[in-house]
mmCIF file of C-alpha atoms and ligand atoms in Angstrom:
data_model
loop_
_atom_site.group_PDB
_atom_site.id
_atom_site.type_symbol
_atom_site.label_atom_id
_atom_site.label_comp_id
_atom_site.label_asym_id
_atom_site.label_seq_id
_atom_site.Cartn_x
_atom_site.Cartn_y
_atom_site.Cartn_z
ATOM 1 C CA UNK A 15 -8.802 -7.349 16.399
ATOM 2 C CA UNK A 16 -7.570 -4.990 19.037
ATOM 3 C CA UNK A 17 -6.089 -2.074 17.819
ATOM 4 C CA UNK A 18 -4.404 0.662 20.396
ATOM 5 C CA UNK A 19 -2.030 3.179 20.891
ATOM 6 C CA UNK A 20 1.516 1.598 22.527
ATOM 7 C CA UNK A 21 2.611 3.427 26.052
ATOM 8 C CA UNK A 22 5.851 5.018 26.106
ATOM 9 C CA UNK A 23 6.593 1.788 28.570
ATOM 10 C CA UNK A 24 5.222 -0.015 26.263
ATOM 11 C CA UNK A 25 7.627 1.221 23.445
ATOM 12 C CA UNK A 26 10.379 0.737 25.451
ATOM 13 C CA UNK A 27 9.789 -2.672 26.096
ATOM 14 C CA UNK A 28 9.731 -3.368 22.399
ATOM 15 C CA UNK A 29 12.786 -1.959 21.547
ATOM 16 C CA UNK A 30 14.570 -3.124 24.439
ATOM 17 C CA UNK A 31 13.267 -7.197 24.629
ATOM 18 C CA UNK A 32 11.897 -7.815 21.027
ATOM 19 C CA UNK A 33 13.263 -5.418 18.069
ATOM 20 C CA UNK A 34 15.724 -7.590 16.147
ATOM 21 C CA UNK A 35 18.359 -6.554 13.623
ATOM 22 C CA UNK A 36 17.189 -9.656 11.458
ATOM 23 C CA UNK A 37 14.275 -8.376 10.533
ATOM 24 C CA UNK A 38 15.619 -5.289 9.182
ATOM 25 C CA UNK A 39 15.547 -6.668 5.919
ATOM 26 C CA UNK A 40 18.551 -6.898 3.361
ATOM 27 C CA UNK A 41 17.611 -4.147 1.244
ATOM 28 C CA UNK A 42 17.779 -1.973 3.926
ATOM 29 C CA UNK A 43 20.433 -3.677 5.725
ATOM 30 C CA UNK A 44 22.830 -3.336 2.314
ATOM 31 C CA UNK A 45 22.306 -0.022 1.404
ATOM 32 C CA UNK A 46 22.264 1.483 5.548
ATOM 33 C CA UNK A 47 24.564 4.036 5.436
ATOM 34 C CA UNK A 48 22.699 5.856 2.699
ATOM 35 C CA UNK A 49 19.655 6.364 3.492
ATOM 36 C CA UNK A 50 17.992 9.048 5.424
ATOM 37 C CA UNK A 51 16.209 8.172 8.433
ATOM 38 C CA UNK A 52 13.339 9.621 10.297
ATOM 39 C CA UNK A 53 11.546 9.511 13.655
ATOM 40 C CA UNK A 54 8.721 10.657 15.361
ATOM 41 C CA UNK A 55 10.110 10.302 19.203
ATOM 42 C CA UNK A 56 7.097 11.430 21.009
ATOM 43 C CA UNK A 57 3.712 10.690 18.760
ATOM 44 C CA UNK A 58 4.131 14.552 17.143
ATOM 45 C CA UNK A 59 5.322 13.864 13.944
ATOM 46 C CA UNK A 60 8.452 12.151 11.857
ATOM 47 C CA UNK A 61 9.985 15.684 12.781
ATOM 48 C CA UNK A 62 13.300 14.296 13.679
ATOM 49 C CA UNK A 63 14.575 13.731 10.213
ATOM 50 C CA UNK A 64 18.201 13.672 8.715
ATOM 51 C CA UNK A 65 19.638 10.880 10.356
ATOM 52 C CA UNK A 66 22.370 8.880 9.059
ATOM 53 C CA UNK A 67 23.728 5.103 10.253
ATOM 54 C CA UNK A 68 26.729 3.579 9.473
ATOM 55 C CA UNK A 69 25.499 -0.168 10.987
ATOM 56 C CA UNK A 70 22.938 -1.578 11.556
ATOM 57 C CA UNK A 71 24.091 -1.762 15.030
ATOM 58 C CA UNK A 72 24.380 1.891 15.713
ATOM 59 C CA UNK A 73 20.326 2.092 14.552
ATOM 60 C CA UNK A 74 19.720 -0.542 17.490
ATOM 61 C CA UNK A 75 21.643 1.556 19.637
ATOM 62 C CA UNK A 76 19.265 4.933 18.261
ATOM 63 C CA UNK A 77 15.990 2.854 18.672
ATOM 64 C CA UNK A 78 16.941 1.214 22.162
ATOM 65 C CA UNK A 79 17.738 4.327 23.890
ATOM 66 C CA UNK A 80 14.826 6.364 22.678
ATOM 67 C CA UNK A 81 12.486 4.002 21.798
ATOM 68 C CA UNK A 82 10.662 5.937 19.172
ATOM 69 C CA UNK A 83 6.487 6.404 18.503
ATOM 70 C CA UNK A 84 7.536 6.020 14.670
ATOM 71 C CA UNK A 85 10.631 4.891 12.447
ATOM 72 C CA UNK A 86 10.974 5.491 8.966
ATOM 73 C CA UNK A 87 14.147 5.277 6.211
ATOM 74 C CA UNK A 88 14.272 6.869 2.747
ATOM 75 C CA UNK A 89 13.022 5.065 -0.549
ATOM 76 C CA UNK A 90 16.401 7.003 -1.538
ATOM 77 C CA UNK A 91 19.993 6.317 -1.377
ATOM 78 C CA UNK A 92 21.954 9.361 -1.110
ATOM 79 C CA UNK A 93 25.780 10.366 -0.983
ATOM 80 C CA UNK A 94 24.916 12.711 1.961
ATOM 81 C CA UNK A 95 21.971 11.025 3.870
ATOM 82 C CA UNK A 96 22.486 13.318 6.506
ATOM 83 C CA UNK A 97 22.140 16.218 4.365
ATOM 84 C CA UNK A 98 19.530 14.760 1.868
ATOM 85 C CA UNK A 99 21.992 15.273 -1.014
ATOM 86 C CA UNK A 100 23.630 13.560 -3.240
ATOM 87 C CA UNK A 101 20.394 11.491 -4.484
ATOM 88 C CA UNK A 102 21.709 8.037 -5.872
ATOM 89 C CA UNK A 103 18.504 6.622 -6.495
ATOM 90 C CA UNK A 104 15.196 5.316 -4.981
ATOM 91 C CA UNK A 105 12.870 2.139 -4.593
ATOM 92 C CA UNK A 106 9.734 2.050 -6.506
ATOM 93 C CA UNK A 107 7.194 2.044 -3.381
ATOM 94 C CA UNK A 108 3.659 1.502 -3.767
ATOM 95 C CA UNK A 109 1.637 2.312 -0.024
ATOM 96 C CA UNK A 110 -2.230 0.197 -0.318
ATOM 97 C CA UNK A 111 -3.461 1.763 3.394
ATOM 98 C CA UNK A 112 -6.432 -0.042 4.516
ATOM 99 C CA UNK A 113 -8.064 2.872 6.287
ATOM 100 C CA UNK A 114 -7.647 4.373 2.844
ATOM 101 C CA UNK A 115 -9.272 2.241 0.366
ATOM 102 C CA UNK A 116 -12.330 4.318 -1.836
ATOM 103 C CA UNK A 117 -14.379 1.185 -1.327
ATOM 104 C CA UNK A 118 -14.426 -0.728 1.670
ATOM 105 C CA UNK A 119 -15.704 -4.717 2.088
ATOM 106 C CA UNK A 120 -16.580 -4.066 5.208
ATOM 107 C CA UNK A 121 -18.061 -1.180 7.826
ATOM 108 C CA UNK A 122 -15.710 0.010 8.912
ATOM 109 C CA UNK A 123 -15.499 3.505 9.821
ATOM 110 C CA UNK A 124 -13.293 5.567 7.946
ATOM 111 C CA UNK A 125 -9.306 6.141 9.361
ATOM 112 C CA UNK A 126 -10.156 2.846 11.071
ATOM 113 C CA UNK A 127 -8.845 -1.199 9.891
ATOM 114 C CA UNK A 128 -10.355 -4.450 10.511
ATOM 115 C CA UNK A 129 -9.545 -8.120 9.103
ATOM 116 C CA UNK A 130 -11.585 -7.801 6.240
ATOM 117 C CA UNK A 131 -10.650 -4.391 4.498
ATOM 118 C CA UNK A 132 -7.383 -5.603 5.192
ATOM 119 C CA UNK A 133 -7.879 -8.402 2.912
ATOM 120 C CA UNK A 134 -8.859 -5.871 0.303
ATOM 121 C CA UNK A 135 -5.460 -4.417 0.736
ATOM 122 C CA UNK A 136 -3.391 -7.469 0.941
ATOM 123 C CA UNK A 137 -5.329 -8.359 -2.763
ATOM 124 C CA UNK A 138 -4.484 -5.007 -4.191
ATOM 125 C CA UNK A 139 -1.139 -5.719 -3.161
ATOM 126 C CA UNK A 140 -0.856 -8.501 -4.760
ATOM 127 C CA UNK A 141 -2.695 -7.380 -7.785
ATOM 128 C CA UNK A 142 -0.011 -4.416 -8.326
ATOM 129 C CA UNK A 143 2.815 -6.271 -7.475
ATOM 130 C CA UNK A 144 2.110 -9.375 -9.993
ATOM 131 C CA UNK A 145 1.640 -6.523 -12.872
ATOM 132 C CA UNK A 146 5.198 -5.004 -11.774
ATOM 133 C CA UNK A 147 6.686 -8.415 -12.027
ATOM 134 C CA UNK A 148 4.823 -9.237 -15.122
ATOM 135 C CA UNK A 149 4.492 -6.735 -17.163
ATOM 136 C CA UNK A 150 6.472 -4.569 -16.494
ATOM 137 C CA UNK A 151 9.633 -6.950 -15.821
ATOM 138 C CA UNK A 152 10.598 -6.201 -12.243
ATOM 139 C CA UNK A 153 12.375 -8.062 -9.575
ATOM 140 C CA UNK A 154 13.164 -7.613 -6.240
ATOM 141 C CA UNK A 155 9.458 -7.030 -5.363
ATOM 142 C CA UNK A 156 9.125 -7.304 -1.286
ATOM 143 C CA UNK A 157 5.799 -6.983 0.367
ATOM 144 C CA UNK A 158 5.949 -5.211 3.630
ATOM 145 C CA UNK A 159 3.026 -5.018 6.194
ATOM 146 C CA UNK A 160 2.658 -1.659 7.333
ATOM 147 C CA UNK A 161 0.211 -1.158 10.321
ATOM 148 C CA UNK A 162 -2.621 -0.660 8.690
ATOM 149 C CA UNK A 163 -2.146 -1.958 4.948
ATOM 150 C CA UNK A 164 0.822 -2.720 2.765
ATOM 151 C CA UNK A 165 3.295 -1.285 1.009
ATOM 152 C CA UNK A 166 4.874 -3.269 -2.630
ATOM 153 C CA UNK A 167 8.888 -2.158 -2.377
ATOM 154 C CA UNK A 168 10.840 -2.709 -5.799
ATOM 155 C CA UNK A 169 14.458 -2.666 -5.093
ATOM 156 C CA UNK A 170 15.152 -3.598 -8.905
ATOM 157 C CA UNK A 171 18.462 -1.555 -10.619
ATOM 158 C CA UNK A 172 15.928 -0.342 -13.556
ATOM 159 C CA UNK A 173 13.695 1.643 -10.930
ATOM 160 C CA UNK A 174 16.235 3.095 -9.246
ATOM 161 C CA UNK A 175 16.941 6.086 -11.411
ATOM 162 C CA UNK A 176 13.165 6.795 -12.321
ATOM 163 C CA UNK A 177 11.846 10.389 -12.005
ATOM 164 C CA UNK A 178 8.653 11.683 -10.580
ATOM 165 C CA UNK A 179 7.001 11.627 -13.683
ATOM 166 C CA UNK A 180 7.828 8.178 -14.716
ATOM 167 C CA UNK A 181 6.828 6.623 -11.571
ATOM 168 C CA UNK A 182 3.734 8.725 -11.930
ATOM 169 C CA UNK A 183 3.238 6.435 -15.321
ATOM 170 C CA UNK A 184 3.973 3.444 -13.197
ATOM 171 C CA UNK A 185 1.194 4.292 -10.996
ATOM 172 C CA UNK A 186 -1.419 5.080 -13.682
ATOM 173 C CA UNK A 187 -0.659 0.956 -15.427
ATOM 174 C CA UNK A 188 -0.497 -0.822 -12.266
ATOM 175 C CA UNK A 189 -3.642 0.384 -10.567
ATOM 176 C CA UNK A 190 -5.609 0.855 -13.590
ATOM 177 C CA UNK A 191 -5.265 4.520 -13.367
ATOM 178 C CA UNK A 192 -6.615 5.872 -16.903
ATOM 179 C CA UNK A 193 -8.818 4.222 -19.705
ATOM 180 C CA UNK A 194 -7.667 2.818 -22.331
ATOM 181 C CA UNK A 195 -7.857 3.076 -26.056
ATOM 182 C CA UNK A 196 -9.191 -0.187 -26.830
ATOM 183 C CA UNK A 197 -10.725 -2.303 -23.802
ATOM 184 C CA UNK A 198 -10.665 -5.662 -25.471
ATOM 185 C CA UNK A 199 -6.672 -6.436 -26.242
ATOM 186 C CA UNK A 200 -5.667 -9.865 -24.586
ATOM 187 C CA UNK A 201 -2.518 -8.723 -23.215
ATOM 188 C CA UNK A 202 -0.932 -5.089 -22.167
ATOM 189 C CA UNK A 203 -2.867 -2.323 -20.090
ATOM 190 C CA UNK A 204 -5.838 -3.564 -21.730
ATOM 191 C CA UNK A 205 -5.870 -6.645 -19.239
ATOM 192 C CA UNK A 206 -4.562 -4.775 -16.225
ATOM 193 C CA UNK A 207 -7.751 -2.200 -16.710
ATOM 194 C CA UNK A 208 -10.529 -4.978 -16.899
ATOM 195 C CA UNK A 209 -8.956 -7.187 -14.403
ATOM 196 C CA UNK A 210 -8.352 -3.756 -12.002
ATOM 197 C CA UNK A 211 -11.763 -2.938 -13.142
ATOM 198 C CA UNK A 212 -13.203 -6.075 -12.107
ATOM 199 C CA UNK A 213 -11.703 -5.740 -8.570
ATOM 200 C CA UNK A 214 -13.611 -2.748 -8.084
ATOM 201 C CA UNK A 215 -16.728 -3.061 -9.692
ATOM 202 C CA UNK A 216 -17.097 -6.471 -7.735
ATOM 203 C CA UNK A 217 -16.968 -4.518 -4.460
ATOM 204 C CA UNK A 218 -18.967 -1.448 -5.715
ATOM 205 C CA UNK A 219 -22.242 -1.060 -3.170
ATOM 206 C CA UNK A 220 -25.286 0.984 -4.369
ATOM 207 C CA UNK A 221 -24.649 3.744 -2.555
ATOM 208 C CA UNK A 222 -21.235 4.094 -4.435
ATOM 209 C CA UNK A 223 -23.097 3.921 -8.080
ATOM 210 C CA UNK A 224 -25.788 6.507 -6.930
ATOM 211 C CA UNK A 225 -22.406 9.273 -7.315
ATOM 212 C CA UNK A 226 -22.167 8.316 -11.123
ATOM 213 C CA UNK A 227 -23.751 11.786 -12.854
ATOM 214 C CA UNK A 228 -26.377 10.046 -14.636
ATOM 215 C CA UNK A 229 -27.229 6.279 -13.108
ATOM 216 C CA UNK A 230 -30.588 6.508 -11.729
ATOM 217 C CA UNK A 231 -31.613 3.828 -8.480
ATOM 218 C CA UNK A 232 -33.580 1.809 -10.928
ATOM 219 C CA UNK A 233 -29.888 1.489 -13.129
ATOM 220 C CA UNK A 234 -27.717 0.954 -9.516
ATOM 221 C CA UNK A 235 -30.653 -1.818 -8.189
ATOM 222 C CA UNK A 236 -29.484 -3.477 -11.515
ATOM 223 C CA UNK A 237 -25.883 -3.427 -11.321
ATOM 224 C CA UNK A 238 -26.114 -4.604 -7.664
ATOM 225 C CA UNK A 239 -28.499 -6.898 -8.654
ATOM 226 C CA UNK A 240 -26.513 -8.511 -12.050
ATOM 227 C CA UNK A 241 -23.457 -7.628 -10.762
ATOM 228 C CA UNK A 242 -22.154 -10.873 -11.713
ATOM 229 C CA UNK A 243 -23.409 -10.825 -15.404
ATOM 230 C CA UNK A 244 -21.930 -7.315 -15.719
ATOM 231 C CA UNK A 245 -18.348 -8.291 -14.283
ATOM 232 C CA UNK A 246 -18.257 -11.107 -17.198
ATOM 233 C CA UNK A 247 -18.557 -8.267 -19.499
ATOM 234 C CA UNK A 248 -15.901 -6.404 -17.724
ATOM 235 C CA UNK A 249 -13.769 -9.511 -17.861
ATOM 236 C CA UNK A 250 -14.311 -10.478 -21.407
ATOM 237 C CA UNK A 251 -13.786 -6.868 -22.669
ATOM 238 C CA UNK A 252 -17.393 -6.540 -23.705
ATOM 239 C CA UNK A 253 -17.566 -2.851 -22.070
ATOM 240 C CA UNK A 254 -20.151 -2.100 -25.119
ATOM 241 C CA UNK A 255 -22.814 -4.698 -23.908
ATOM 242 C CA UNK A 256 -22.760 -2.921 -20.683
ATOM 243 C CA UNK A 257 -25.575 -0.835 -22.320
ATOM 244 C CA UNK A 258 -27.748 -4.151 -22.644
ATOM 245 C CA UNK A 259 -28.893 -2.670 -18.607
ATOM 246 C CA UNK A 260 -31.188 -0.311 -19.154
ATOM 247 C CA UNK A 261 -30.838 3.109 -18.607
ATOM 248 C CA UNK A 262 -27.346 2.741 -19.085
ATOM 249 C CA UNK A 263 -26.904 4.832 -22.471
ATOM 250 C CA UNK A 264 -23.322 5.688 -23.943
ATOM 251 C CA UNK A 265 -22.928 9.248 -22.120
ATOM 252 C CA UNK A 266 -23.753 7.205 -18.359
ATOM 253 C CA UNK A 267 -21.497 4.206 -19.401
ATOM 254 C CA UNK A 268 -18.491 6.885 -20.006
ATOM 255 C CA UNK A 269 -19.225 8.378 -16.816
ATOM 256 C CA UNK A 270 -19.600 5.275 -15.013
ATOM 257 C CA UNK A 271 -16.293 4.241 -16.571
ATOM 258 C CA UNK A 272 -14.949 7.364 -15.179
ATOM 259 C CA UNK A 273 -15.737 7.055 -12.178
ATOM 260 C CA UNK A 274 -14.387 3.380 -11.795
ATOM 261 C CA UNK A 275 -11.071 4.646 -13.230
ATOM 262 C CA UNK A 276 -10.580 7.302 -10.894
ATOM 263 C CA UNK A 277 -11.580 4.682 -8.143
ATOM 264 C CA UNK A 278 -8.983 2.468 -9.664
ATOM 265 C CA UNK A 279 -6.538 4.810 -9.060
ATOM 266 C CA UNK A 280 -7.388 5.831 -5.579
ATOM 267 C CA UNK A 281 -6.249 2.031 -3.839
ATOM 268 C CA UNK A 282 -3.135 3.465 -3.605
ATOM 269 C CA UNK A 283 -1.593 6.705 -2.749
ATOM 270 C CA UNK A 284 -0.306 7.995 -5.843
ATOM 271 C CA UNK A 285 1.847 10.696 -4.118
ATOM 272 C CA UNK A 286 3.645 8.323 -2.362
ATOM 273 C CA UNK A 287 5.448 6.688 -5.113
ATOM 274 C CA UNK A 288 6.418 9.828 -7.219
ATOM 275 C CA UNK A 289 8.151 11.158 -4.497
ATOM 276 C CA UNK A 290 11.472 10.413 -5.019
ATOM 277 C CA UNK A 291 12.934 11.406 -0.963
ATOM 278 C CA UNK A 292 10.146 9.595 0.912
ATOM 279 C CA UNK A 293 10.920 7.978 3.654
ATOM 280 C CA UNK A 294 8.512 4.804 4.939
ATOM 281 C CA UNK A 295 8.013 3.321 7.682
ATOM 282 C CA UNK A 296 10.931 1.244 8.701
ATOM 283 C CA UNK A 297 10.076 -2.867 8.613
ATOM 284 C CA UNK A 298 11.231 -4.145 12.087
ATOM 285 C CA UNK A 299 9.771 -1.220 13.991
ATOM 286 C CA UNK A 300 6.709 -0.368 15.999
ATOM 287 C CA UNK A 301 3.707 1.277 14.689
ATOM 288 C CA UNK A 302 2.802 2.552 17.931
ATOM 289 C CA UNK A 303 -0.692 4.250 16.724
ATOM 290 C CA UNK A 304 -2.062 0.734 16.114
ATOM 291 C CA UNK A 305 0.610 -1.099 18.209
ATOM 292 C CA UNK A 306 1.507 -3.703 15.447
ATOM 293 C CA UNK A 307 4.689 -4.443 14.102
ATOM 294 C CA UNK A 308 5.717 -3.405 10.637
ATOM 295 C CA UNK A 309 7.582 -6.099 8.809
ATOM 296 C CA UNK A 310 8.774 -8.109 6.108
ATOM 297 C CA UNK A 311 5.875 -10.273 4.546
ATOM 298 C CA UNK A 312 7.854 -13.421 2.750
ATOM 299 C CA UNK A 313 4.568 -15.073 1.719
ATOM 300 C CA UNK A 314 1.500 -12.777 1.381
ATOM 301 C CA UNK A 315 -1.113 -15.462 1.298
ATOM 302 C CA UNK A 316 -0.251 -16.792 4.286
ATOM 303 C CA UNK A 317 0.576 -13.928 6.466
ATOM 304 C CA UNK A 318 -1.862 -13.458 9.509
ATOM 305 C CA UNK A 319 -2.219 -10.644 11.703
ATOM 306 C CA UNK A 320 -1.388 -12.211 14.256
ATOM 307 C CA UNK A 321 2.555 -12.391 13.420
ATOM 308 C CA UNK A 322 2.643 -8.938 13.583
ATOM 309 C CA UNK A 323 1.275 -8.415 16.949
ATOM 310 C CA UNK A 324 4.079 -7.464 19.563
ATOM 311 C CA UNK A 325 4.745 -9.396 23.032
ATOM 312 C CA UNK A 326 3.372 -6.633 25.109
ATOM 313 C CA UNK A 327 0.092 -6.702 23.593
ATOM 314 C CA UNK A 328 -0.291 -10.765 23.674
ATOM 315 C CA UNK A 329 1.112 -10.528 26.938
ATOM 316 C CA UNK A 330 -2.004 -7.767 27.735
ATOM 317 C CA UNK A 331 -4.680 -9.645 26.542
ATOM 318 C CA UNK A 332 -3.640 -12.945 27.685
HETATM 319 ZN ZN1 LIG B 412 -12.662 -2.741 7.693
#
């Protein structure tokens, strides 16, 4: 997969010949005039910040004429976008970056994306966004491809008004964030943990178990090894006949456990969706570091890279 910084010409281009209004999409589109925008109009930095729109035309007029590295609008509606005041609310944003990910599938080198960690993401996503919609309710999920990963926006009235420290509590259930009292309840955070767990045991390499204070090579061999026998005791709640590897007494297995939580929480960027004035990357635009095109993902399963590639870049390689 080619991945590589856009050309000013190139930007231009894409703004002028292929950015459409339609794929703004209608959560944006609906709420326009109060959100904050930002830009990065030279590769520097979202630096240019406080902008407001009125239509959606007069942000096609903004991105045509200066064809911008970066675009981004607030998670926030606000009375004053231009000012950043009057907060009315925010989306619940979750931001899975591939580059990011505390375990990759694949070997890649770090800051860098290929089809396979991806993936990961795209599964994480789904993961968190089928334990927003289940347990915890909410509607109005989208998925949005972002460059390099995804990012779960919930545009659902009951978010809206959430603080930093609630969304903080968000983050901790979805991802499997902190251990719970009792590992073996059918329903609840007691599913979302071994199911979250199960994710990231299954693509734990030895290397990554040799960091547990405690597990010896002899224990890690094992794990690799019976990986599959362990991750039915993950999934049945059986965390207790983890010790049935040996070596693997009750101090390393709460260590081990520790360390897979903190994992758990690391898919996603935690900071990200407790910050209330945030503004993301805008779906429609061009991610010009990677030259890919950020947008609306109606059907995650079936969305291939290759949708979000841009004309100049086919055009380039033929
Ligand atoms: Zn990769």
């Amino acid at each position: 997969m080619m991945m590589r910084e856009a050309t000013p010409e190139e930007r231009r281009r894409f703004y002028q010949e292929e950015w459409d209004r339609r794929e703004v999409p209608d959560f944006i589109l609906h709420t326009i005039s109060m959100r904050e925008f930002g830009f990065d109009l030279d590769g520097r930095g979202p630096n240019n910040r406080y902008n407001q729109f009125l239509t959606v035309d007069q942000l096609g007029d903004f991105l045509r004429s200066r064809a911008p590295y970066s675009a981004y609008a607030s998670v926030a509606l606000y009375g004053r976008p231009s000012a950043r005041e009057g907060w009315l609310g925010a989306e619940l944003a979750l931001d899975i970056d591939a580059k990011d990910l505390p375990i990759k599938p694949c070997g890649c080198p770090p800051g860098s994306v290929c089809e396979r960690c991806l993936d990961e993401a795209r599964q994480v996503a789904k993961q968190f966004a089928a334990v927003l919609a289940g347990d915890l309710g909410l509607r109005k999920i989208n998925f949005v491809y972002s460059g390099r990963g995804f990012h779960v926006r919930v545009n659902d009235e009951s978010v809206m008004p959430l603080e930093g420290n609630e969304r903080a509590q968000i983050v901790d259930y979805v991802t499997g964030g902190v251990l719970p009292s009792d590992f073996t309840m059918a329903l609840g955070y007691s599913k979302v943990f071994r199911e979250r767990l199960e994710r990231t045991f299954s693509s734990l390499k030895l290397e990554d178990l040799l960091q547990v204070k405690g597990v010896k090579k002899s224990l890690a061999q094992r794990l690799i090894l019976e990986k599959d026998r362990a991750l039915a005791m993950i999934r049945r709640g059986r965390l207790d006949e983890l010790s049935s590897f040996e070596g693997l007494g009750p101090k390393t297995l709460r260590n081990l456990l520790e360390f897979l939580t903190k994992l758990n929480s690391s898919f996603t960027d935690g900071k990200v969706t407790i910050d209330t004035k945030r503004i993301l990357r805008l779906p429609s635009s061009l991610h010009s570091g990677v030259s890919m095109k950020c947008m609306v993902v109606r059907d995650i399963d079936r969305f291939r890279l290759e949708e979000a590639v841009p004309k100049f870049l086919r055009e380039a390689s033929g």
